[in-house]
Amino acid sequence: MTAALTHAQARGAGARRASVARCYRFELVKLVSQWRIRLLVLACWIVPALFVAGVSQQSTLPVDTLFGRWMHATGWAGPLVVLGFAGTWALPLLTSVVAGDVFAAEDRLGTWRHLLVAVRSPRRIFAGKAFASLTVLLLLVAGLACSSAAGGVVAVGNQPLVGLDGHLLTPADAAVKVLLAWVCVLAPTLALAGIGLLGSVALGRSPMGLLLPVLVALAMQLAQMMPLPVAVRLALPSYAFIAWNGLFTGPAQLAPLLIGTGVSLAWAVLATALAYLLFLRRDFTNLSDDGSGRRAVTAGVLPLIGLVAVTVAVLTTSITATATATGSGIGQEKVQSSVATAFAHLYRMQTEQLHRPAVTEDRLRATATCNKGGLQVAAQGPGNDWRCVVSWHLPGVQAAGQAIYQLDVTPDGRFMADGDGPKEVNGYFLVRTPEGDTPNPLWQFDGNVELLSTPKG
Amino acid sequence: MDTLLAVRARGITKSFGDVVALDGVDLDVTPGQIHGLVGPNGAGKTTLLGLLLGLAVADSGSLDILGTPVGRTLDAPDGVAGFVDGPGLYPSLTARQNLAALAALRGDDARTTAIDDALAQVGLTDVADERARGFSLGMRQRLGLAAALLTKPRLLVLDEPSNGLDPAGKKHVHGVLTRLATDGTGVVLSSHRMDDVEALCSDVTLLATGRVVFSGPLSKLADEEQELDYRIRTSDAPAARQLAAETPGIRLVDDAGVRHDAQVLLVRALVPALDELMVRLVQAGVAVRELSPLVSPLEAAFLALTEPEEAGR
């Protein structure tokens, strides 16, 4: 029997804290042991492939989604369709389930004291939980990307992809850009994850903590649908969920993408830091206190509002030098240029389909004349009342060809051009080729207007 | 060899806003001692246990745990284990996985044998691979104790460890705590079950509204108590009743309302008078088949020491 404690024993009895790596592994084990997380992982690695393969075999394609109209043509359109859907719904939901619950789960289970006694460091607990939820999120996003790409390539094939300005990307280019696009949305996903951590810490057991990333994402998507000034639009991390569109133009529209990524990362860092500070201030001795409260909520919200204000101010100052920061960023000349460029690329594609003599975009000298809502209204801003007349020249032909398009331009700069004739060029959804009827690339096409660029000419 | 206390608390005060949870509390726990914390709800037991586990820091006073002064929160030295407000278990993990994850977290040896041994000690071997989600309260308590055992504690802090235990579970838990104490581990436990405290603890501290109203050996508590009611079953009840009536310091208690048993006698007495009655019964050839207090000394003391304060509010 050793019913005595010596000074020697006491000297070696300092508090032993679990390392961050052990905390990370512990949190990962807990997360992966949950059925809902396992189901999510399975779903993210299987469902997109089935969805893309299934939709690609349908006669009706999701043309309202970017690249949806090309799902018959190439397997690389599928992962971009899934990416568009993921940015709107899936990623906010996934961040809610993973990051939005990682702290609140301990409140629900009543395990905080157990965890604190075992780890003896709130800082390491926070780090372990943050890294573990990040790991699971990355696994889920990787599943969505890999699964949808595999489903598309297997079901449709490794074909060239038509970019947002109509130019053709080789399969290798398409693969790289699809990968880049998925990497780019990691930034806004991290921002939502940071908000999820913040909600989980600040709102405790409240269901609002779990729902916060979804609600914030929804609110920001609604904001993106409003006719906001460019600076405000780019100051919200949700813009990065659509900024990857710029990768599929030639040249790539990198400025909005980089700004969106930077803003998203700033949100991720600030939201995570706020969650960390609130977590360290929490009193774990009081079981009825789950850390939520008006002060905690205020301390979490106000700095993020401040970040938006600062970002808007910085962007307004920097953008004003090159574009109208306070405007919509959608002007007549930009729309004309985008439509003409896309038309030229797609006309060349149609020419090849019809086995006509090859023609280059330069020789076509395509131009567009666009107005909005007739001549009485200023031709700028979003709307479905844009009308463009595209003109082009064929080598050896004196007269210029003309085609009409109705445009629906959304506030984020994306547009859908709907051909109004003539029928032989863009008025019908099929073209008759020696191999049979095939989809007419000039009938309807998607494009986008870079909000930050200055009008050419 | 210079011996240190497992716990040495002096003048510990802890408040939550306007509520004083602990008010100048002193506590000494020696290694190898099982020390009971008893008190009504809101007396400050859980707060005190939380301080011992390093979950909170005292507003004032000094606290040495395993010979190490405790300063900041979560600064409790290694070798302290236990739980307050129930053990923290993860329902999606099995009992074995809960222990393995905890052992890995602490960097302890997570060998199967160590986990199996801990599960066997608390009698959970048969359900080792079942998820904790389906565990009863008693099973959760035992698994929490097994988790503490894995860390080979030198101070074990337990809040209501007997809650929800069936007789078999209680036997396991009592066996484990007794073995730990025999091996030199200091054990501090709180409980509302006086029979458990009396069966396990050598020393006890009574808390009421954050203050210590008694601290010391259980035997001392019993000595200091007023008269107690005892139940005596003898071979000759009329003779025993006659002897009790004649013995100084013994008062017969009206047993109306108590389940009637002709062979049972209820008396109220101090321990010396009761001893005298036993002697007289034996000398008169009356066999004593059962002698037990109606209310345990600890429970009586608990009621006597805490009720006046409650009544005074």
PDB file of N, CA and C in Angstrom, chain A residues 1-7 9-10 13-18 22-23 25-26 29-30 33 35 38 106 109 111 113-122 283 285 287, chain B residues 1-5 16 31 46 53 55-56 66-68 72 74-78 80 84-85 88-93 101-102 104-108 154 182-184:
ATOM      1  N   MET A   1       0.850  -1.197   0.000  1.00  0.00           N
ATOM      2  CA  MET A   1       0.000   0.000   0.000  1.00  0.00           C
ATOM      3  C   MET A   1       0.887   1.249   0.000  1.00  0.00           C
ATOM      4  N   THR A   2       0.508   2.171  -0.840  1.00  0.00           N
ATOM      5  CA  THR A   2       1.317   3.389  -0.925  1.00  0.00           C
ATOM      6  C   THR A   2       0.416   4.595  -0.678  1.00  0.00           C
ATOM      7  N   ALA A   3      -0.141   4.617   0.503  1.00  0.00           N
ATOM      8  CA  ALA A   3      -1.085   5.693   0.815  1.00  0.00           C
ATOM      9  C   ALA A   3      -0.362   6.946   1.265  1.00  0.00           C
ATOM     10  N   ALA A   4       0.545   7.391   0.466  1.00  0.00           N
ATOM     11  CA  ALA A   4       1.289   8.601   0.786  1.00  0.00           C
ATOM     12  C   ALA A   4       1.770   9.234  -0.496  1.00  0.00           C
ATOM     13  N   LEU A   5       1.901  10.542  -0.435  1.00  0.00           N
ATOM     14  CA  LEU A   5       2.332  11.285  -1.611  1.00  0.00           C
ATOM     15  C   LEU A   5       3.597  12.013  -1.224  1.00  0.00           C
ATOM     16  N   THR A   6       4.638  11.788  -1.987  1.00  0.00           N
ATOM     17  CA  THR A   6       5.902  12.413  -1.638  1.00  0.00           C
ATOM     18  C   THR A   6       6.099  13.698  -2.420  1.00  0.00           C
ATOM     19  N   HIS A   7       7.066  14.507  -1.952  1.00  0.00           N
ATOM     20  CA  HIS A   7       7.377  15.746  -2.675  1.00  0.00           C
ATOM     21  C   HIS A   7       7.886  15.436  -4.077  1.00  0.00           C
ATOM     22  N   GLN A   9       6.947  12.994  -5.999  1.00  0.00           N
ATOM     23  CA  GLN A   9       5.791  12.731  -6.858  1.00  0.00           C
ATOM     24  C   GLN A   9       5.096  14.039  -7.218  1.00  0.00           C
ATOM     25  N   ALA A  10       4.980  14.891  -6.229  1.00  0.00           N
ATOM     26  CA  ALA A  10       4.286  16.161  -6.458  1.00  0.00           C
ATOM     27  C   ALA A  10       5.009  16.997  -7.500  1.00  0.00           C
ATOM     28  N   ALA A  13       4.112  16.283 -11.032  1.00  0.00           N
ATOM     29  CA  ALA A  13       2.673  16.190 -11.251  1.00  0.00           C
ATOM     30  C   ALA A  13       2.102  17.415 -11.936  1.00  0.00           C
ATOM     31  N   GLY A  14       2.850  18.007 -12.863  1.00  0.00           N
ATOM     32  CA  GLY A  14       2.323  19.167 -13.569  1.00  0.00           C
ATOM     33  C   GLY A  14       1.197  18.768 -14.503  1.00  0.00           C
ATOM     34  N   ALA A  15       0.383  19.771 -14.875  1.00  0.00           N
ATOM     35  CA  ALA A  15      -0.741  19.484 -15.759  1.00  0.00           C
ATOM     36  C   ALA A  15      -0.228  19.022 -17.118  1.00  0.00           C
ATOM     37  N   ARG A  16      -0.711  17.881 -17.601  1.00  0.00           N
ATOM     38  CA  ARG A  16      -0.296  17.357 -18.896  1.00  0.00           C
ATOM     39  C   ARG A  16      -1.420  17.579 -19.884  1.00  0.00           C
ATOM     40  N   ARG A  17      -1.133  18.376 -20.886  1.00  0.00           N
ATOM     41  CA  ARG A  17      -2.168  18.693 -21.867  1.00  0.00           C
ATOM     42  C   ARG A  17      -2.026  17.788 -23.074  1.00  0.00           C
ATOM     43  N   ALA A  18      -3.160  17.439 -23.651  1.00  0.00           N
ATOM     44  CA  ALA A  18      -3.138  16.650 -24.881  1.00  0.00           C
ATOM     45  C   ALA A  18      -2.677  17.553 -26.017  1.00  0.00           C
ATOM     46  N   ARG A  22      -3.343  15.123 -31.152  1.00  0.00           N
ATOM     47  CA  ARG A  22      -4.211  14.122 -30.496  1.00  0.00           C
ATOM     48  C   ARG A  22      -5.657  14.623 -30.429  1.00  0.00           C
ATOM     49  N   CYS A  23      -5.790  15.925 -30.135  1.00  0.00           N
ATOM     50  CA  CYS A  23      -7.150  16.504 -30.107  1.00  0.00           C
ATOM     51  C   CYS A  23      -7.795  16.374 -31.486  1.00  0.00           C
ATOM     52  N   ARG A  25      -7.166  14.180 -33.827  1.00  0.00           N
ATOM     53  CA  ARG A  25      -7.520  12.782 -34.090  1.00  0.00           C
ATOM     54  C   ARG A  25      -8.781  12.387 -33.305  1.00  0.00           C
ATOM     55  N   PHE A  26      -8.852  12.848 -32.070  1.00  0.00           N
ATOM     56  CA  PHE A  26     -10.007  12.554 -31.219  1.00  0.00           C
ATOM     57  C   PHE A  26     -11.284  13.130 -31.834  1.00  0.00           C
ATOM     58  N   VAL A  29     -12.271  11.208 -34.955  1.00  0.00           N
ATOM     59  CA  VAL A  29     -12.920   9.929 -34.613  1.00  0.00           C
ATOM     60  C   VAL A  29     -14.389  10.166 -34.260  1.00  0.00           C
ATOM     61  N   LYS A  30     -14.633  11.217 -33.469  1.00  0.00           N
ATOM     62  CA  LYS A  30     -16.010  11.508 -33.055  1.00  0.00           C
ATOM     63  C   LYS A  30     -16.874  11.884 -34.258  1.00  0.00           C
ATOM     64  N   SER A  33     -17.552   8.918 -36.548  1.00  0.00           N
ATOM     65  CA  SER A  33     -18.397   7.876 -35.939  1.00  0.00           C
ATOM     66  C   SER A  33     -19.886   8.223 -36.045  1.00  0.00           C
ATOM     67  N   TRP A  35     -23.367   8.765 -37.766  1.00  0.00           N
ATOM     68  CA  TRP A  35     -24.003   8.211 -38.965  1.00  0.00           C
ATOM     69  C   TRP A  35     -24.257   9.280 -40.011  1.00  0.00           C
ATOM     70  N   ARG A  38     -21.134   9.940 -41.896  1.00  0.00           N
ATOM     71  CA  ARG A  38     -20.822   8.821 -42.793  1.00  0.00           C
ATOM     72  C   ARG A  38     -21.729   8.840 -44.021  1.00  0.00           C
ATOM     73  N   GLU A 106     -21.184  19.106 -28.164  1.00  0.00           N
ATOM     74  CA  GLU A 106     -20.688  18.844 -26.799  1.00  0.00           C
ATOM     75  C   GLU A 106     -21.703  19.369 -25.764  1.00  0.00           C
ATOM     76  N   LEU A 109     -24.541  16.829 -25.704  1.00  0.00           N
ATOM     77  CA  LEU A 109     -24.185  15.569 -25.038  1.00  0.00           C
ATOM     78  C   LEU A 109     -23.755  15.775 -23.593  1.00  0.00           C
ATOM     79  N   THR A 111     -20.783  16.926 -22.593  1.00  0.00           N
ATOM     80  CA  THR A 111     -19.440  16.349 -22.500  1.00  0.00           C
ATOM     81  C   THR A 111     -18.328  17.386 -22.380  1.00  0.00           C
ATOM     82  N   ARG A 113     -17.218  19.149 -19.847  1.00  0.00           N
ATOM     83  CA  ARG A 113     -16.334  19.010 -18.679  1.00  0.00           C
ATOM     84  C   ARG A 113     -15.426  17.802 -18.837  1.00  0.00           C
ATOM     85  N   HIS A 114     -15.982  16.744 -19.369  1.00  0.00           N
ATOM     86  CA  HIS A 114     -15.205  15.538 -19.634  1.00  0.00           C
ATOM     87  C   HIS A 114     -14.052  15.870 -20.577  1.00  0.00           C
ATOM     88  N   LEU A 115     -14.381  16.594 -21.635  1.00  0.00           N
ATOM     89  CA  LEU A 115     -13.373  16.937 -22.637  1.00  0.00           C
ATOM     90  C   LEU A 115     -12.306  17.864 -22.053  1.00  0.00           C
ATOM     91  N   LEU A 116     -12.748  18.833 -21.272  1.00  0.00           N
ATOM     92  CA  LEU A 116     -11.794  19.783 -20.693  1.00  0.00           C
ATOM     93  C   LEU A 116     -10.859  19.104 -19.701  1.00  0.00           C
ATOM     94  N   VAL A 117     -11.402  18.182 -18.928  1.00  0.00           N
ATOM     95  CA  VAL A 117     -10.549  17.470 -17.973  1.00  0.00           C
ATOM     96  C   VAL A 117      -9.532  16.614 -18.726  1.00  0.00           C
ATOM     97  N   ALA A 118      -9.956  16.022 -19.850  1.00  0.00           N
ATOM     98  CA  ALA A 118      -9.060  15.149 -20.600  1.00  0.00           C
ATOM     99  C   ALA A 118      -7.992  15.939 -21.352  1.00  0.00           C
ATOM    100  N   VAL A 119      -8.375  17.074 -21.909  1.00  0.00           N
ATOM    101  CA  VAL A 119      -7.443  17.834 -22.761  1.00  0.00           C
ATOM    102  C   VAL A 119      -6.707  18.914 -21.964  1.00  0.00           C
ATOM    103  N   ARG A 120      -7.419  19.578 -21.074  1.00  0.00           N
ATOM    104  CA  ARG A 120      -6.865  20.625 -20.206  1.00  0.00           C
ATOM    105  C   ARG A 120      -6.405  21.864 -20.970  1.00  0.00           C
ATOM    106  N   SER A 121      -6.943  22.078 -22.140  1.00  0.00           N
ATOM    107  CA  SER A 121      -6.590  23.290 -22.876  1.00  0.00           C
ATOM    108  C   SER A 121      -7.711  23.637 -23.853  1.00  0.00           C
ATOM    109  N   PRO A 122      -8.516  24.665 -23.560  1.00  0.00           N
ATOM    110  CA  PRO A 122      -9.559  25.080 -24.513  1.00  0.00           C
ATOM    111  C   PRO A 122      -8.986  25.446 -25.873  1.00  0.00           C
ATOM    112  N   ASP A 283     -17.528  30.249 -19.744  1.00  0.00           N
ATOM    113  CA  ASP A 283     -17.412  29.688 -18.395  1.00  0.00           C
ATOM    114  C   ASP A 283     -18.026  28.281 -18.412  1.00  0.00           C
ATOM    115  N   THR A 285     -17.968  26.185 -15.964  1.00  0.00           N
ATOM    116  CA  THR A 285     -18.362  25.688 -14.649  1.00  0.00           C
ATOM    117  C   THR A 285     -19.870  25.700 -14.475  1.00  0.00           C
ATOM    118  N   LEU A 287     -23.255  24.695 -15.927  1.00  0.00           N
ATOM    119  CA  LEU A 287     -23.799  23.794 -16.939  1.00  0.00           C
ATOM    120  C   LEU A 287     -24.936  24.412 -17.734  1.00  0.00           C
TER     121      LEU A 287
ATOM    122  N   MET B   1      10.170   9.807   4.676  1.00  0.00           N
ATOM    123  CA  MET B   1       9.362  10.247   3.549  1.00  0.00           C
ATOM    124  C   MET B   1       8.355  11.306   4.019  1.00  0.00           C
ATOM    125  N   ASP B   2       8.405  12.466   3.394  1.00  0.00           N
ATOM    126  CA  ASP B   2       7.508  13.551   3.747  1.00  0.00           C
ATOM    127  C   ASP B   2       6.178  13.351   3.022  1.00  0.00           C
ATOM    128  N   THR B   3       5.082  13.197   3.772  1.00  0.00           N
ATOM    129  CA  THR B   3       3.795  12.897   3.164  1.00  0.00           C
ATOM    130  C   THR B   3       3.017  14.175   2.898  1.00  0.00           C
ATOM    131  N   LEU B   4       2.429  14.248   1.709  1.00  0.00           N
ATOM    132  CA  LEU B   4       1.611  15.393   1.330  1.00  0.00           C
ATOM    133  C   LEU B   4       0.158  14.967   1.234  1.00  0.00           C
ATOM    134  N   LEU B   5      -0.704  15.939   1.269  1.00  0.00           N
ATOM    135  CA  LEU B   5      -2.127  15.656   1.116  1.00  0.00           C
ATOM    136  C   LEU B   5      -2.481  15.556  -0.373  1.00  0.00           C
ATOM    137  N   PHE B  16     -20.719  33.010  -8.308  1.00  0.00           N
ATOM    138  CA  PHE B  16     -21.215  33.171  -9.677  1.00  0.00           C
ATOM    139  C   PHE B  16     -22.165  34.370  -9.651  1.00  0.00           C
ATOM    140  N   PRO B  31      -3.936  10.810   0.776  1.00  0.00           N
ATOM    141  CA  PRO B  31      -3.861   9.700  -0.177  1.00  0.00           C
ATOM    142  C   PRO B  31      -4.387   8.419   0.471  1.00  0.00           C
ATOM    143  N   THR B  46     -20.829  20.353  -6.291  1.00  0.00           N
ATOM    144  CA  THR B  46     -20.338  20.243  -7.662  1.00  0.00           C
ATOM    145  C   THR B  46     -19.320  21.331  -7.975  1.00  0.00           C
ATOM    146  N   LEU B  53     -11.131  19.375 -10.147  1.00  0.00           N
ATOM    147  CA  LEU B  53     -10.825  18.871 -11.493  1.00  0.00           C
ATOM    148  C   LEU B  53     -10.196  19.944 -12.378  1.00  0.00           C
ATOM    149  N   LEU B  55     -11.728  22.651 -13.449  1.00  0.00           N
ATOM    150  CA  LEU B  55     -12.690  23.241 -14.382  1.00  0.00           C
ATOM    151  C   LEU B  55     -12.977  24.701 -14.065  1.00  0.00           C
ATOM    152  N   ALA B  56     -12.620  25.097 -12.867  1.00  0.00           N
ATOM    153  CA  ALA B  56     -12.842  26.493 -12.478  1.00  0.00           C
ATOM    154  C   ALA B  56     -11.726  26.889 -11.528  1.00  0.00           C
ATOM    155  N   LEU B  66      -2.460  17.202  -5.049  1.00  0.00           N
ATOM    156  CA  LEU B  66      -1.314  16.304  -5.201  1.00  0.00           C
ATOM    157  C   LEU B  66      -0.014  17.065  -4.950  1.00  0.00           C
ATOM    158  N   GLY B  67      -0.075  17.973  -4.014  1.00  0.00           N
ATOM    159  CA  GLY B  67       1.122  18.719  -3.617  1.00  0.00           C
ATOM    160  C   GLY B  67       1.456  19.884  -4.504  1.00  0.00           C
ATOM    161  N   THR B  68       0.635  20.148  -5.500  1.00  0.00           N
ATOM    162  CA  THR B  68       0.917  21.230  -6.438  1.00  0.00           C
ATOM    163  C   THR B  68      -0.121  22.341  -6.270  1.00  0.00           C
ATOM    164  N   ARG B  72      -4.396  28.702 -12.346  1.00  0.00           N
ATOM    165  CA  ARG B  72      -5.375  28.974 -13.396  1.00  0.00           C
ATOM    166  C   ARG B  72      -6.332  27.803 -13.584  1.00  0.00           C
ATOM    167  N   LEU B  74      -8.073  24.751 -15.393  1.00  0.00           N
ATOM    168  CA  LEU B  74      -7.512  23.618 -16.111  1.00  0.00           C
ATOM    169  C   LEU B  74      -6.043  23.419 -15.801  1.00  0.00           C
ATOM    170  N   ASP B  75      -5.611  23.937 -14.650  1.00  0.00           N
ATOM    171  CA  ASP B  75      -4.223  23.792 -14.262  1.00  0.00           C
ATOM    172  C   ASP B  75      -4.055  22.657 -13.257  1.00  0.00           C
ATOM    173  N   ALA B  76      -5.109  21.861 -13.086  1.00  0.00           N
ATOM    174  CA  ALA B  76      -5.003  20.747 -12.145  1.00  0.00           C
ATOM    175  C   ALA B  76      -3.909  19.798 -12.615  1.00  0.00           C
ATOM    176  N   PRO B  77      -3.108  19.304 -11.692  1.00  0.00           N
ATOM    177  CA  PRO B  77      -1.972  18.476 -12.108  1.00  0.00           C
ATOM    178  C   PRO B  77      -2.405  17.144 -12.695  1.00  0.00           C
ATOM    179  N   ASP B  78      -1.473  16.560 -13.426  1.00  0.00           N
ATOM    180  CA  ASP B  78      -1.730  15.243 -13.981  1.00  0.00           C
ATOM    181  C   ASP B  78      -1.925  14.255 -12.823  1.00  0.00           C
ATOM    182  N   VAL B  80      -5.078  13.632 -11.797  1.00  0.00           N
ATOM    183  CA  VAL B  80      -6.435  13.893 -11.325  1.00  0.00           C
ATOM    184  C   VAL B  80      -7.415  13.432 -12.413  1.00  0.00           C
ATOM    185  N   VAL B  84     -17.855  15.382 -13.149  1.00  0.00           N
ATOM    186  CA  VAL B  84     -18.930  16.063 -12.424  1.00  0.00           C
ATOM    187  C   VAL B  84     -20.138  16.135 -13.342  1.00  0.00           C
ATOM    188  N   ASP B  85     -21.319  16.125 -12.750  1.00  0.00           N
ATOM    189  CA  ASP B  85     -22.566  16.151 -13.518  1.00  0.00           C
ATOM    190  C   ASP B  85     -22.626  15.025 -14.532  1.00  0.00           C
ATOM    191  N   GLY B  88     -18.834  12.091 -19.233  1.00  0.00           N
ATOM    192  CA  GLY B  88     -18.976  12.535 -20.614  1.00  0.00           C
ATOM    193  C   GLY B  88     -18.670  11.395 -21.560  1.00  0.00           C
ATOM    194  N   LEU B  89     -19.702  10.917 -22.221  1.00  0.00           N
ATOM    195  CA  LEU B  89     -19.505   9.798 -23.148  1.00  0.00           C
ATOM    196  C   LEU B  89     -20.072  10.173 -24.503  1.00  0.00           C
ATOM    197  N   TYR B  90     -19.506   9.569 -25.533  1.00  0.00           N
ATOM    198  CA  TYR B  90     -19.966   9.869 -26.883  1.00  0.00           C
ATOM    199  C   TYR B  90     -20.845   8.718 -27.377  1.00  0.00           C
ATOM    200  N   PRO B  91     -22.133   8.978 -27.572  1.00  0.00           N
ATOM    201  CA  PRO B  91     -23.088   7.904 -27.849  1.00  0.00           C
ATOM    202  C   PRO B  91     -22.824   7.156 -29.153  1.00  0.00           C
ATOM    203  N   SER B  92     -22.138   7.808 -30.088  1.00  0.00           N
ATOM    204  CA  SER B  92     -21.906   7.135 -31.368  1.00  0.00           C
ATOM    205  C   SER B  92     -20.736   6.151 -31.294  1.00  0.00           C
ATOM    206  N   LEU B  93     -19.995   6.184 -30.174  1.00  0.00           N
ATOM    207  CA  LEU B  93     -18.869   5.260 -30.012  1.00  0.00           C
ATOM    208  C   LEU B  93     -19.271   4.129 -29.081  1.00  0.00           C
ATOM    209  N   ALA B 101     -10.437   6.083 -27.472  1.00  0.00           N
ATOM    210  CA  ALA B 101     -10.276   7.462 -27.940  1.00  0.00           C
ATOM    211  C   ALA B 101      -9.731   8.341 -26.820  1.00  0.00           C
ATOM    212  N   LEU B 102     -10.238   8.123 -25.626  1.00  0.00           N
ATOM    213  CA  LEU B 102      -9.773   8.928 -24.492  1.00  0.00           C
ATOM    214  C   LEU B 102      -8.312   8.619 -24.171  1.00  0.00           C
ATOM    215  N   ALA B 104      -6.063   7.503 -26.245  1.00  0.00           N
ATOM    216  CA  ALA B 104      -5.239   8.072 -27.310  1.00  0.00           C
ATOM    217  C   ALA B 104      -5.111   9.579 -27.153  1.00  0.00           C
ATOM    218  N   LEU B 105      -6.178  10.210 -26.714  1.00  0.00           N
ATOM    219  CA  LEU B 105      -6.170  11.660 -26.512  1.00  0.00           C
ATOM    220  C   LEU B 105      -5.151  12.050 -25.451  1.00  0.00           C
ATOM    221  N   ARG B 106      -5.088  11.274 -24.399  1.00  0.00           N
ATOM    222  CA  ARG B 106      -4.176  11.584 -23.297  1.00  0.00           C
ATOM    223  C   ARG B 106      -2.767  11.092 -23.579  1.00  0.00           C
ATOM    224  N   GLY B 107      -2.622  10.329 -24.678  1.00  0.00           N
ATOM    225  CA  GLY B 107      -1.303   9.800 -24.970  1.00  0.00           C
ATOM    226  C   GLY B 107      -0.935   8.651 -24.058  1.00  0.00           C
ATOM    227  N   ASP B 108      -1.962   8.093 -23.404  1.00  0.00           N
ATOM    228  CA  ASP B 108      -1.690   6.959 -22.533  1.00  0.00           C
ATOM    229  C   ASP B 108      -1.630   5.680 -23.357  1.00  0.00           C
ATOM    230  N   ARG B 154      -4.271   9.481  -9.240  1.00  0.00           N
ATOM    231  CA  ARG B 154      -3.843   9.535  -7.833  1.00  0.00           C
ATOM    232  C   ARG B 154      -4.825  10.358  -7.016  1.00  0.00           C
ATOM    233  N   THR B 182      -7.037   1.609  -1.449  1.00  0.00           N
ATOM    234  CA  THR B 182      -6.036   0.712  -0.861  1.00  0.00           C
ATOM    235  C   THR B 182      -4.675   0.917  -1.533  1.00  0.00           C
ATOM    236  N   ASP B 183      -4.726   1.213  -2.835  1.00  0.00           N
ATOM    237  CA  ASP B 183      -3.478   1.419  -3.569  1.00  0.00           C
ATOM    238  C   ASP B 183      -2.939   2.844  -3.419  1.00  0.00           C
ATOM    239  N   GLY B 184      -3.606   3.663  -2.622  1.00  0.00           N
ATOM    240  CA  GLY B 184      -3.070   4.988  -2.330  1.00  0.00           C
ATOM    241  C   GLY B 184      -3.722   6.139  -3.049  1.00  0.00           C
TER     242      GLY B 184
END
